[in-house]
XYZ file of C-alpha atoms in Angstrom:
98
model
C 76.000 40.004 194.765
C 77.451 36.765 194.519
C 80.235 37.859 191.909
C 80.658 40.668 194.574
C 81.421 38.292 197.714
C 83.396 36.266 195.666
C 85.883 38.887 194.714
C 86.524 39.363 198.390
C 89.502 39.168 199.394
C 89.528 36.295 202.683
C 90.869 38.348 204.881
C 87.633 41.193 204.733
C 85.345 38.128 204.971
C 83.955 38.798 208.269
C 81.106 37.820 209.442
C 77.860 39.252 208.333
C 74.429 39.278 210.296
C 71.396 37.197 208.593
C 68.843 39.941 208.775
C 64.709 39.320 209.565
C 62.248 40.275 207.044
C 61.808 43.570 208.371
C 65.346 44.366 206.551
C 64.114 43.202 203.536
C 61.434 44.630 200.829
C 57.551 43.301 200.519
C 57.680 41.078 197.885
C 61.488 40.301 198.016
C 61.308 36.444 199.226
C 63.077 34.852 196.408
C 65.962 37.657 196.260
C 65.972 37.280 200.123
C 66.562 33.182 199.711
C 68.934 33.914 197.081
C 70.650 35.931 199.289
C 70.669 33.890 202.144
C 71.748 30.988 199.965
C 75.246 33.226 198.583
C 75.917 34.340 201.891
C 76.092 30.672 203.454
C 78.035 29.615 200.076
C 80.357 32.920 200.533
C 80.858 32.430 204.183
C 79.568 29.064 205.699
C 76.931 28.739 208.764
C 79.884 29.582 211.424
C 79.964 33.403 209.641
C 76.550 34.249 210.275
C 74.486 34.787 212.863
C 70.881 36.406 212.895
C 69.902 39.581 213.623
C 67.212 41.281 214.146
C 65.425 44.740 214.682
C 61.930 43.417 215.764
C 60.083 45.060 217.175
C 61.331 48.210 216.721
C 60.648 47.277 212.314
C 58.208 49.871 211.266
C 56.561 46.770 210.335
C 54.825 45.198 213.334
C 51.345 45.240 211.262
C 53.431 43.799 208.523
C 55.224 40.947 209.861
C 55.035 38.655 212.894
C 57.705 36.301 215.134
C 56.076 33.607 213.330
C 56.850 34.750 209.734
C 60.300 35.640 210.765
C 61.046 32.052 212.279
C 59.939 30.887 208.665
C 61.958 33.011 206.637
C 64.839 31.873 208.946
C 63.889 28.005 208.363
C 63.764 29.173 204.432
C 67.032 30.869 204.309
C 68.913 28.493 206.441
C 67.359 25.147 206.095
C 69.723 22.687 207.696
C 68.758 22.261 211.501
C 72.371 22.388 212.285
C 73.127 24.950 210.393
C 70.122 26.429 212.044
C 71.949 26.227 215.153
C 75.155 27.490 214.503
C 73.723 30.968 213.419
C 71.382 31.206 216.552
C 73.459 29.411 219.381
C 77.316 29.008 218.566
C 78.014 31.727 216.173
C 76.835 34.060 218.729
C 78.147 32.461 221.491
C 81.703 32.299 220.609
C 81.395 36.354 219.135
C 79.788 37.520 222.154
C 81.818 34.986 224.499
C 79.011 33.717 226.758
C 81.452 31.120 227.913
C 83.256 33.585 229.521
C-alpha cells in the first residue's frame, strides 16, 4: 500500500477518511496501525479526517465507542494531530464556518 500511495500522482491525493474498526478485519490491528501510519506519511493529519459507520457496523456485539476511541488514539497518536482529523479537517471540508 505504501509503494501504492507513493506512486500517486499529487494532484489525485485527496483526502481519504480514517475509517473505525468496524471497516477493518478481527484480528487486523497491526495492518490497521500500519495503515494508519502510511496514510498520515502519504497525506499528513490535514488529509484525513475520521469516519465512521457505527452503529449501523454489523458489529455492535463486536466493538464498542470505547474501542474505537482507542484505535483512533493508536492510529493517530499525536493530540494535535488528533485534532486536526476530528475538528479542523472536517470543519474546513464541510465549512462549518460558514
Amino acid at each position: 500500500m505504501g509503494q501504492a500511495l507513493g506512486r500517486l500522482p499529487h494532484r489525485q491525493r485527496r483526502g481519504r477518511p480514517a475509517d473505525g474498526p468496524e471497516g477493518a478485519c478481527s484480528g487486523a490491528a497491526t495492518t490497521a496501525l500500519q495503515a494508519a501510519e502510511r496514510l498520515r506519511g502519504a497525506f499528513g493529519a490535514r488529509r484525513l479526517l475520521w469516519g465512521s459507520d457505527w452503529p449501523h457496523t454489523q458489529f455492535e456485539t463486536k466493538a464498542s465507542p470505547a474501542e474505537a476511541r482507542r484505535d483512533l488514539d493508536a492510529w493517530v497518536p499525536d493530540p494535535a494531530e488528533r485534532r486536526i482529523v476530528l475538528a479542523e479537517t472536517p470543519a474546513e471540508l464541510f465549512r462549518f464556518d460558514r
